[in-house]
Short mmCIF file of C-alpha atoms and ligand atoms in Angstrom, two decimals:
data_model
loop_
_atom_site.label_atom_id
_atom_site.label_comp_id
_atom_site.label_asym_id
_atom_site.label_seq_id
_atom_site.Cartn_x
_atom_site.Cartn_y
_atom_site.Cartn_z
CA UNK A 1 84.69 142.93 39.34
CA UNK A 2 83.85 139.35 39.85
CA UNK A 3 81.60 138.29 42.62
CA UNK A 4 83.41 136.22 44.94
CA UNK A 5 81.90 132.91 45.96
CA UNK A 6 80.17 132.84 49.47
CA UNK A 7 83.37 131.15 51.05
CA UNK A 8 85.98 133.03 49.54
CA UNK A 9 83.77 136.23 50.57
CA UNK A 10 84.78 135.18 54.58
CA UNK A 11 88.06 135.32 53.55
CA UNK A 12 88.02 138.29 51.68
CA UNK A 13 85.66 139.92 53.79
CA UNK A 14 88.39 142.13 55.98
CA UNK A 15 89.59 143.48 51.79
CA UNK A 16 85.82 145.33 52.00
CA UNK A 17 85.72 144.95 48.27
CA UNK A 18 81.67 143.49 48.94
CA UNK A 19 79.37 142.52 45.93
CA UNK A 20 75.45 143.34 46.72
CA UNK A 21 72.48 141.55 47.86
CA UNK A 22 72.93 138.27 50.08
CA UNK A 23 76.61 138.40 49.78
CA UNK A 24 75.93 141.47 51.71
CA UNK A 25 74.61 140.00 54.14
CA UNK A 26 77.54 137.12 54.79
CA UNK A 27 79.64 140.17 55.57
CA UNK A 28 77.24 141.22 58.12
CA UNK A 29 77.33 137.34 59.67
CA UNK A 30 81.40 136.77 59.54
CA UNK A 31 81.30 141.20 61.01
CA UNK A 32 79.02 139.64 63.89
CA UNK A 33 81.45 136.46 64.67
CA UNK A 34 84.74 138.57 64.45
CA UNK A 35 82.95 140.85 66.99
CA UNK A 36 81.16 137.94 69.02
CA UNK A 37 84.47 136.73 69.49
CA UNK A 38 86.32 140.09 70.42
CA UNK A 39 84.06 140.57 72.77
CA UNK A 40 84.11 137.38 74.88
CA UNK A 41 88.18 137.70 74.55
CA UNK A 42 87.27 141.45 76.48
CA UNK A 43 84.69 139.83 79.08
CA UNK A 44 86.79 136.87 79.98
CA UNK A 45 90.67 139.63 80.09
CA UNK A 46 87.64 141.60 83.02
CA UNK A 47 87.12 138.05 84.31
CA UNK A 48 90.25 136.66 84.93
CA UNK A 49 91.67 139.48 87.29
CA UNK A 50 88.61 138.42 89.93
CA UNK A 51 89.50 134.87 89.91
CA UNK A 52 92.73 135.96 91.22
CA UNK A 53 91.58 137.96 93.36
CA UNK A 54 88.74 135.17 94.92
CA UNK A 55 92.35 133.08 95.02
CA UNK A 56 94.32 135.75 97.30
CA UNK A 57 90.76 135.97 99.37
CA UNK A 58 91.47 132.22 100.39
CA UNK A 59 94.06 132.94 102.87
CA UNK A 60 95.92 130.74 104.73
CA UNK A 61 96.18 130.91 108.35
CA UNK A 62 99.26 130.73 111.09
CA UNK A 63 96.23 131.02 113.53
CA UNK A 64 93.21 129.00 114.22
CA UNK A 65 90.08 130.71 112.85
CA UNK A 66 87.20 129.08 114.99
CA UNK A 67 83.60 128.82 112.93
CA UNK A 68 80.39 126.61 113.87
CA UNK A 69 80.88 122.88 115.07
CA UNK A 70 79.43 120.75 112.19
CA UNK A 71 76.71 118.23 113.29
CA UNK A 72 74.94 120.46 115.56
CA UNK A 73 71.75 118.37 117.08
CA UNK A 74 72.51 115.56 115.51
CA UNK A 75 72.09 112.38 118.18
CA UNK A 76 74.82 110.60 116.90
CA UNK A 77 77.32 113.51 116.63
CA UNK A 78 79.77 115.14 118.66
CA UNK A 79 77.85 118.56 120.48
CA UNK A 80 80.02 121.47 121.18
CA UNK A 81 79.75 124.91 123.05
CA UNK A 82 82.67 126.37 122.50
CA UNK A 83 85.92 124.63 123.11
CA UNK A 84 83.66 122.16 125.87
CA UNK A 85 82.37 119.30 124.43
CA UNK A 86 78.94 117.95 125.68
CA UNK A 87 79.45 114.53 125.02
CA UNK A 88 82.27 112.63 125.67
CA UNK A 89 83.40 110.72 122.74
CA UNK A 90 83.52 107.29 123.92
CA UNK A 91 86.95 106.29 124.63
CA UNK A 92 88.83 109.42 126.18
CA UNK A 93 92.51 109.03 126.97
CA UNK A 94 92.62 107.69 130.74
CA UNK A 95 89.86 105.24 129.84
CA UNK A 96 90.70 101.45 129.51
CA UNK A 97 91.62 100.62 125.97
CA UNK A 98 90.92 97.03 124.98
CA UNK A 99 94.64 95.99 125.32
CA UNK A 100 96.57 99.25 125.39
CA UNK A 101 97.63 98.73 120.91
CA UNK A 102 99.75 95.25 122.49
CA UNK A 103 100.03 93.97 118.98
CA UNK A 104 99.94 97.03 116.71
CA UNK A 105 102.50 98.64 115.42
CA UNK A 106 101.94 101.47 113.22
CA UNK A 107 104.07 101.68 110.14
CA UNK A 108 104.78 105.38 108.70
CA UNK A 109 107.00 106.37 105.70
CA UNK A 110 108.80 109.69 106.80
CA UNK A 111 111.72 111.63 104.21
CA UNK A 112 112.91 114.92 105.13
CA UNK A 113 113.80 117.42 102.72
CA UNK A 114 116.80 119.62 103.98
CA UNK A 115 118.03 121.18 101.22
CA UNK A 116 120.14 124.07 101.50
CA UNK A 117 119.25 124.62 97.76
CA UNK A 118 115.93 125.33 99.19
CA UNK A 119 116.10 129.19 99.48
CA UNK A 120 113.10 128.99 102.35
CA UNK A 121 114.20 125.91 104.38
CA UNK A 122 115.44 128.49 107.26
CA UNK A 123 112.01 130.70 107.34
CA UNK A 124 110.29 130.01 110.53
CA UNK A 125 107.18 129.14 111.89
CA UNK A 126 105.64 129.75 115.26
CA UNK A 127 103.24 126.97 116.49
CA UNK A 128 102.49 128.38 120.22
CA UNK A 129 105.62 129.03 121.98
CA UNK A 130 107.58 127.38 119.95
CA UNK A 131 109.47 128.87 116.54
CA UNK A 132 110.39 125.77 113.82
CA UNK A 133 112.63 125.81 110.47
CA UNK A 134 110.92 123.26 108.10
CA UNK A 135 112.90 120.43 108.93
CA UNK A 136 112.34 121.29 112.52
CA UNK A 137 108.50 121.39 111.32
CA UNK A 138 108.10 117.90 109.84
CA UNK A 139 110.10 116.45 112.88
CA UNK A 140 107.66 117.91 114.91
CA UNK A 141 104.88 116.53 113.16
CA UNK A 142 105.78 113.35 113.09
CA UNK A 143 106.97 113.56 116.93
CA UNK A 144 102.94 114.42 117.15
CA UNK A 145 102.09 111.88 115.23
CA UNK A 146 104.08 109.38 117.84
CA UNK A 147 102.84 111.43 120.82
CA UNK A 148 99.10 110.73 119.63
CA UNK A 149 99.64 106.91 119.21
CA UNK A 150 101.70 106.50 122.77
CA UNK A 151 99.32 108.33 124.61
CA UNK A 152 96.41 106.50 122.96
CA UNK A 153 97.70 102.90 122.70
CA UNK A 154 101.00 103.19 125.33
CA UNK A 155 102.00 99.33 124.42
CA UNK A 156 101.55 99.67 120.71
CA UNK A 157 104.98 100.49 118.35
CA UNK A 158 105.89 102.60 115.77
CA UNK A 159 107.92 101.83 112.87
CA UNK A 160 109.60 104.78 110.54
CA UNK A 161 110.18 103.92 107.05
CA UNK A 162 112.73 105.98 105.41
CA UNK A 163 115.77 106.67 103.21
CA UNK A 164 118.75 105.19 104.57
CA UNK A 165 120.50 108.50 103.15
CA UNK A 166 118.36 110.66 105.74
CA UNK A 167 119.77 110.13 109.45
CA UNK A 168 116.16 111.11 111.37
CA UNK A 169 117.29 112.25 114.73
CA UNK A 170 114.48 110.44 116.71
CA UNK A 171 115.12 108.50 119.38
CA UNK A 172 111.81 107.51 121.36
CA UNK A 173 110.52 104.39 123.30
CA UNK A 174 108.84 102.21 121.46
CA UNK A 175 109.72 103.76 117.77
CA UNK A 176 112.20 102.27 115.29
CA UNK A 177 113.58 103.60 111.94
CA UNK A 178 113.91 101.46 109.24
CA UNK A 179 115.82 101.95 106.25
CA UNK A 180 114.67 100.77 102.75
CA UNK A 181 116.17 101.82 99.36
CA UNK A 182 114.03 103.87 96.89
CA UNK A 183 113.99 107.35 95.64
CA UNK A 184 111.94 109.50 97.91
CA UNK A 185 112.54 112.64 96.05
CA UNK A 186 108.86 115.04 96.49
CA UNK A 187 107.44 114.34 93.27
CA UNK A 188 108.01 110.44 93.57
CA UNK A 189 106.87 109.77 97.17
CA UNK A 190 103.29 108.37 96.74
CA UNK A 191 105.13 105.93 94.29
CA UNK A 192 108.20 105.38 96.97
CA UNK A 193 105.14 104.66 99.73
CA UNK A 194 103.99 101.83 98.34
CA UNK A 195 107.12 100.32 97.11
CA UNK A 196 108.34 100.68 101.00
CA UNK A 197 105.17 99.24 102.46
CA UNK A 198 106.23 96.24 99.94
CA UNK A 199 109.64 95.38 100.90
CA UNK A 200 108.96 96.22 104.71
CA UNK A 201 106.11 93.28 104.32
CA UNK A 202 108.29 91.17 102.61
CA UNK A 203 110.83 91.23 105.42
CA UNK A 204 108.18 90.68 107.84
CA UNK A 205 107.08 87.67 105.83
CA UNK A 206 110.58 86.42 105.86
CA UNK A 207 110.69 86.74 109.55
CA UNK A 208 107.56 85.08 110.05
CA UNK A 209 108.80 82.17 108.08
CA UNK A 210 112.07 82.08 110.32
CA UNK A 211 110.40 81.96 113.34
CA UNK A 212 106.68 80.98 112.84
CA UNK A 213 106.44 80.72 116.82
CA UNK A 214 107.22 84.84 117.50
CA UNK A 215 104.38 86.60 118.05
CA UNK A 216 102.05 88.37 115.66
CA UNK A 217 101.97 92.16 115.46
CA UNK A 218 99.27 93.64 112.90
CA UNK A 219 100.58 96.45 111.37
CA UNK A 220 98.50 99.44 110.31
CA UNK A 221 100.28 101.84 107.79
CA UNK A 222 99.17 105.22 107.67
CA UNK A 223 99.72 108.92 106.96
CA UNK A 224 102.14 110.53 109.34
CA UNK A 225 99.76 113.82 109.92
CA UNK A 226 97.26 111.83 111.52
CA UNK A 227 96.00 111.64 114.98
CA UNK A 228 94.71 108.53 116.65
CA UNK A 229 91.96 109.29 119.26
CA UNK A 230 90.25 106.06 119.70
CA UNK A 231 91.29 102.28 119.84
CA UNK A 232 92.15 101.58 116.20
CA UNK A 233 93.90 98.19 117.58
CA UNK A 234 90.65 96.85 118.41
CA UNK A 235 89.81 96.46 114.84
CA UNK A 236 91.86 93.17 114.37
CA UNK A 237 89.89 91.47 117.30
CA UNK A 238 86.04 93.02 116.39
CA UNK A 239 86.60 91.80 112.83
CA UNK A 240 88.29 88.50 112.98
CA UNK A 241 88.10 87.72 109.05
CA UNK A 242 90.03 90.02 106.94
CA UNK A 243 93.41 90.24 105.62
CA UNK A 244 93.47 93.62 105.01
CA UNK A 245 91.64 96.67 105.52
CA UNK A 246 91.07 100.47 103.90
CA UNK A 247 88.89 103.22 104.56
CA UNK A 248 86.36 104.43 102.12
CA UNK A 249 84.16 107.29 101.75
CA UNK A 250 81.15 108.33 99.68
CA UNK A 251 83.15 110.06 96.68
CA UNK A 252 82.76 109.22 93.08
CA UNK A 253 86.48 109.78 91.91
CA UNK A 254 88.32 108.77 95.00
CA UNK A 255 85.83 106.35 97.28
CA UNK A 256 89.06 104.87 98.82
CA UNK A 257 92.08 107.02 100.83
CA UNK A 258 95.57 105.50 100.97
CA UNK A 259 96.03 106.99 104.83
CA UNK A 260 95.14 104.20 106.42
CA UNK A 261 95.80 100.57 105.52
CA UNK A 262 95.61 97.31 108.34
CA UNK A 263 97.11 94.50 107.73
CA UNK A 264 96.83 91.27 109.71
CA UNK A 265 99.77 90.16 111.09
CA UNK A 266 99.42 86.71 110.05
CA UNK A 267 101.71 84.59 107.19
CA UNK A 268 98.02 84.70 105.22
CA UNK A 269 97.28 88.47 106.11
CA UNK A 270 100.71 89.71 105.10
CA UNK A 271 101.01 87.85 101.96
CA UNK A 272 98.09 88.43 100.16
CA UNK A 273 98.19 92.43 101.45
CA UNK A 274 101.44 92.33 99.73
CA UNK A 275 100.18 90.87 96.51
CA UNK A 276 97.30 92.92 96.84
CA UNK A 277 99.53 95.97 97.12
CA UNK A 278 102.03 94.72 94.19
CA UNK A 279 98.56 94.82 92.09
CA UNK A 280 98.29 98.95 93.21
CA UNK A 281 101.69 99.80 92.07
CA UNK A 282 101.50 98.02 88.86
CA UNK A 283 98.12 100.38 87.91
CA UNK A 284 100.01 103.12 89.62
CA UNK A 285 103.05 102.70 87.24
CA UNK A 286 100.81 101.62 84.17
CA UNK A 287 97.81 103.83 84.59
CA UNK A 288 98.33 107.03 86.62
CA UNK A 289 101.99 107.65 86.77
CA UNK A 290 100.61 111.21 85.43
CA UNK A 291 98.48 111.47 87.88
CA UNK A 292 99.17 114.84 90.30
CA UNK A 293 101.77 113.15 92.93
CA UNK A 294 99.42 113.18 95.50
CA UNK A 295 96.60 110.98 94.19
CA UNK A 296 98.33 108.46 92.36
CA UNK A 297 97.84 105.87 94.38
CA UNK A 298 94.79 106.30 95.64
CA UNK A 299 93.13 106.30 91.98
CA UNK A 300 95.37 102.83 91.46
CA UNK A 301 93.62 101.35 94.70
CA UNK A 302 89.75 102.08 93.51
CA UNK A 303 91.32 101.00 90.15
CA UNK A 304 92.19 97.53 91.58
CA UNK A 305 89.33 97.63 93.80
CA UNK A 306 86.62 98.26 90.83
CA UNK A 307 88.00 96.05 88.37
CA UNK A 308 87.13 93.56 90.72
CA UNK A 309 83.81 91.82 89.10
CA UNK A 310 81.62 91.54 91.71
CA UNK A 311 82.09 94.69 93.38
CA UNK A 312 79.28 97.32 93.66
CA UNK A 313 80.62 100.62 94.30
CA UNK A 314 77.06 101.31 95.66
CA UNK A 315 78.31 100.18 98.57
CA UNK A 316 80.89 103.34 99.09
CA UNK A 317 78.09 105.28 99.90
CA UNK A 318 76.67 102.87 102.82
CA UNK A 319 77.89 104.18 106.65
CA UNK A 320 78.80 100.68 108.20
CA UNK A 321 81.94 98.46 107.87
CA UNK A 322 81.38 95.42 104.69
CA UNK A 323 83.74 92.69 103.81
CA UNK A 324 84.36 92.11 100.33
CA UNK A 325 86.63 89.16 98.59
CA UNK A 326 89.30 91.19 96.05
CA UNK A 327 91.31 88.40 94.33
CA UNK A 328 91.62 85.58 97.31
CA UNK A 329 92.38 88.92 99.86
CA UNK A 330 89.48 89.18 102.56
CA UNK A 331 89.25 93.00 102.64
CA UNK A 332 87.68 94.94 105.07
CA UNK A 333 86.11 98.12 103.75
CA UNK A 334 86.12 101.20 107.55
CA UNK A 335 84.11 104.21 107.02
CA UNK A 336 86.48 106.89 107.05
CA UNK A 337 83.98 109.08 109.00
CA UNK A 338 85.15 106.84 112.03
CA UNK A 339 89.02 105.74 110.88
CA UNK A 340 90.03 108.39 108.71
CA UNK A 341 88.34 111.62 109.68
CA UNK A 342 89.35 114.64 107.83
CA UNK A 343 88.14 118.26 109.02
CA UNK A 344 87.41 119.52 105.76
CA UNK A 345 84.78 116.17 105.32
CA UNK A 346 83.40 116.93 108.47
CA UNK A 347 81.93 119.96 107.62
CA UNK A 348 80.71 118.52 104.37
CA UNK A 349 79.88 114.90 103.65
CA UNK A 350 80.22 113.75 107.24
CA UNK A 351 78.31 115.96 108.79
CA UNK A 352 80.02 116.56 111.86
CA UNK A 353 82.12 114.36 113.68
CA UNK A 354 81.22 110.59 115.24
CA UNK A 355 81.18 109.63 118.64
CA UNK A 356 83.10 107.26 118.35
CA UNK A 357 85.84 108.60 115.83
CA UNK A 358 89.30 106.93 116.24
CA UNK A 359 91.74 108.50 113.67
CA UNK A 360 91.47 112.39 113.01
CA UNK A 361 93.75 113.14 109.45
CA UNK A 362 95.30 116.39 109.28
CA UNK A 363 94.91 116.08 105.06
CA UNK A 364 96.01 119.42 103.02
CA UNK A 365 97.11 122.83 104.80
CA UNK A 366 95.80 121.81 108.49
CA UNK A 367 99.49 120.24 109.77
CA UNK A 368 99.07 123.59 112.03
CA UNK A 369 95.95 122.26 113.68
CA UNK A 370 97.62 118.66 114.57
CA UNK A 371 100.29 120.97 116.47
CA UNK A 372 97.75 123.04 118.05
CA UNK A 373 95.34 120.54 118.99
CA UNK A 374 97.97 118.35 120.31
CA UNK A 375 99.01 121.76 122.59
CA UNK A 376 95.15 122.44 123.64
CA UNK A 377 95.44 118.55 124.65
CA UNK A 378 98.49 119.02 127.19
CA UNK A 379 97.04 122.94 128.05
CA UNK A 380 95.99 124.22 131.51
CA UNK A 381 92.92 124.72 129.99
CA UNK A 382 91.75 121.55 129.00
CA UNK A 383 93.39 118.23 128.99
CA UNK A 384 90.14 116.07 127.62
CA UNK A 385 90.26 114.61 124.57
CA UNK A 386 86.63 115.00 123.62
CA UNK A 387 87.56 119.24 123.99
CA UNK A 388 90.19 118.82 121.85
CA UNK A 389 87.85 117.00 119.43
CA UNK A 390 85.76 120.31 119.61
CA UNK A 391 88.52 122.52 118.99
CA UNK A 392 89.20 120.39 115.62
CA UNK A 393 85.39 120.64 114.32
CA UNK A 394 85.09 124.16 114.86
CA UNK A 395 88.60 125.21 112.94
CA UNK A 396 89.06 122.87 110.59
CA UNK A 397 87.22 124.47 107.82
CA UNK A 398 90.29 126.67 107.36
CA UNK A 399 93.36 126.19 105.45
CA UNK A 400 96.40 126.71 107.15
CA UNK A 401 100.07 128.20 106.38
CA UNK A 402 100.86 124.34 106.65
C1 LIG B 501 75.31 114.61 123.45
O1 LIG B 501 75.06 115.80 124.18
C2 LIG B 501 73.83 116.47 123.87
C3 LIG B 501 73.79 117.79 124.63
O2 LIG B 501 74.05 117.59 126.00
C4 LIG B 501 72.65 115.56 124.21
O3 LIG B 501 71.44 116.18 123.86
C5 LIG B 501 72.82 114.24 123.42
O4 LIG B 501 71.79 113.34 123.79
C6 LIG B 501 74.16 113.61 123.70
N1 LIG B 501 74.32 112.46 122.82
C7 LIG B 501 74.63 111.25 123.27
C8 LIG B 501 74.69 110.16 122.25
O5 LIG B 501 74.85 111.03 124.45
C1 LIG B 502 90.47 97.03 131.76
O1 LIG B 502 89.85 96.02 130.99
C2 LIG B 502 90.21 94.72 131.35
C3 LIG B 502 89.59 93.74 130.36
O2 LIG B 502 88.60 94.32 129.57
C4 LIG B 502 89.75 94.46 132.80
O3 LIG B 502 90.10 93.16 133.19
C5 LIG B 502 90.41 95.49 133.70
O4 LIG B 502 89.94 95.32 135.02
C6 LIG B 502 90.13 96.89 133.23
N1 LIG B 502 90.89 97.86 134.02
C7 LIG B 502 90.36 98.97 134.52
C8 LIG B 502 91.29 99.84 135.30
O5 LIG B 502 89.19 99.28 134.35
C1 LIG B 503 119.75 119.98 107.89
O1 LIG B 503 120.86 120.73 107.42
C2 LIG B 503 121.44 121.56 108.39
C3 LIG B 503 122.52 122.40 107.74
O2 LIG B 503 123.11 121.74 106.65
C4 LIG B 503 121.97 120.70 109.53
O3 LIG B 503 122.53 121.52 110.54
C5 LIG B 503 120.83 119.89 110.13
O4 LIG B 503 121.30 119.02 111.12
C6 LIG B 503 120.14 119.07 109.05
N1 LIG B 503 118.98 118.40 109.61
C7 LIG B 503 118.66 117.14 109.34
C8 LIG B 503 117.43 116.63 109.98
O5 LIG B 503 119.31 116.45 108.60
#
């Protein structure tokens, strides 16, 4: 028999026809990587069973599940004991906003999904005393959402963007639904947001034009599972300078959330957000249209924001508000510690919650605490807003069933 070469003796090794000596030994090596390799495919078949498992262990909640208050003994932090807070935060909701939101008007885009397709649509959920479908659900969310602003800013208004095709049964003071083409199917509505936020400013602009003697409303855009708790309006008078404004956080791959854009309500303010937007959707639709639907456009806006040559993203990770220049836009960079607090971040990076927080955001599975804390707001128990604040930091760390 021939002695096969050293590479044709891997091949041939499984045949165990084997010459002597150091071929010998390359059996022994290509024996030890067929086993290496068996092995690992055994440990990680034993592995992947627990990783399931540590998935189930995550529940989700349809209760709150109170922990520790983040940002306990720190001076400039909310303090807790129990559902009581010890501070009051510093605007509470009988005090004397600056001007009651006269001149705001929030701007939300809203789509319901009622699909009888949708084998679950009809399973209910029970927030309290009260039992919802899912379309019943989202209504009631974004009746929350209203309830927080008109009990916060009573003279601000709210503005519903939505498919004409959906007929939202919401009639309230103060709130008007506005129709605007686009697809909002699920999987496109990041995309459909910004497109809406566009044409809505363009009629503004138009209207502005028409009558450049009406008076100006600044418009802040944001998230519908979001609670204001503080005087957001007053941004638009403390900071006289900007055209636009965004909230940014200390985080590498998304420094800047799309929950919460201002806009002044000026010819200038308007037109250069909606360039400045126009700019987003173009990345969106070039860049991260692949994206997972819910961060799209928030990787388009620190796109547009970083491309920007003189910006130092060093500054994400300072605490304080800074104005930067993007493109002829004066844009105001909020902390979202203070204008877009999320529970999950107050545990973590924001170590507790700020006294003077004025937008609380609901983000992920914790739609159940916005309906809860709103409840523990109009309770026997407690109707102070600072308690309610408590009741937020101490569940939030859970996820919810929505
Ligand atoms: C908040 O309350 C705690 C406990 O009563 C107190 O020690 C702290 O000084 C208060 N913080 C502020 C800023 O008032
Ligand atoms: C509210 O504030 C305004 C101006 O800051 C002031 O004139 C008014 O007296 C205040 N009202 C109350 C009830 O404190
Ligand atoms: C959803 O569909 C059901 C049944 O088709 C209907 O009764 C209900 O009014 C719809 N709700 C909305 C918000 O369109």
């Amino acid at each position: 028999m021939r002695c096969l070469s050293g590479k044709k003796l891997l091949r041939g090794s499984l045949g165990m026809r084997v010459c002597s000596g150091w071929r010998q030994f390359l059996l022994f090596v290509t024996l030890i990587f067929f086993l290496s390799h068996f092995l690992s495919v055994l440990e990680w078949q034993k592995t992947t069973p627990s990783v399931k498992e540590s998935h189930q262990k995550k529940q989700k909640f349809d209760h709150l599940v109170f922990g520790p208050a983040a940002g306990e003994g720190l001076p400039n932090r909310l303090q807790c004991k129990g559902m009581k807070a010890l501070n009051k935060t510093h605007i509470s909701a009988s005090s004397n906003m600056s001007n009651g939101g006269n001149g705001v008007t929030f701007v939300t885009v809203f789509a319901v999904y009622n699909s009888s397709a949708d084998g679950r649509a009809s399973e209910s959920t029970i927030v309290g005393k009260a039992s919802y479908n899912k379309v019943e659900r989202s209504m009631t969310i974004m009746n929350t959402f209203i309830n927080f602003i008109q009990l916060m800013l009573p003279e601000s208004n709210t503005i519903i963007l939505t498919d004409p095709a959906s007929r939202l049964p919401l009639k309230r003071n103060r709130v008007a639904v506005y129709p605007i083409q686009g697809d909002y199917s699920r999987d496109k509505l990041m995309l459909q947001r910004i497109r809406s936020y566009i044409a809505f400013l363009e009629e503004k602009l138009e209207e502005r034009s028409r009558e450049p003697s009406q008076k100006i409303t600044h418009y802040i855009f944001t998230d519908s599972d979001i609670a204001v708790v503080g005087d957001v309006g007053e941004i638009f008078s403390k900071y006289d300078n900007f055209h636009l404004a965004l909230t940014f956080r200390n985080n590498k791959q998304q420094p800047l959330n799309s929950g919460f854009i201002a806009v002044r309500g000026t010819l200038d303010g308007m037109s250069r957000a909606k360039v400045f937007l126009e700019k987003v959707l173009e990345v969106y639709t070039t860049t991260y249209m692949k994206a997972s639907r819910m961060l799209g456009d928030q990787l388009a806006i620190a796109s547009v924001i970083k491309s920007h040559a003189l910006f130092n993203a060093k500054a994400f990770s300072s605490h304080g508000s800074f104005l930067e220049d993007i493109d002829g836009a004066s844009v105001l960079f909020l902390p979202c510690e203070v204008y877009n607090w999320t529970p999950p971040e107050g545990a973590g990076q924001f170590h507790g919650m700020p006294l003077d927080v004025k937008v609380v955001h609901y983000k992920g599975s914790r739609k159940r605490l916005m309906l809860e804390s709103w409840n523990f707001l109009n309770s026997s128990t407690s109707n102070d807003l600072s308690d309610m604040l408590c009741l937020v930091l101490s569940s939030g760390r859970t996820k919810y069933d929505f």
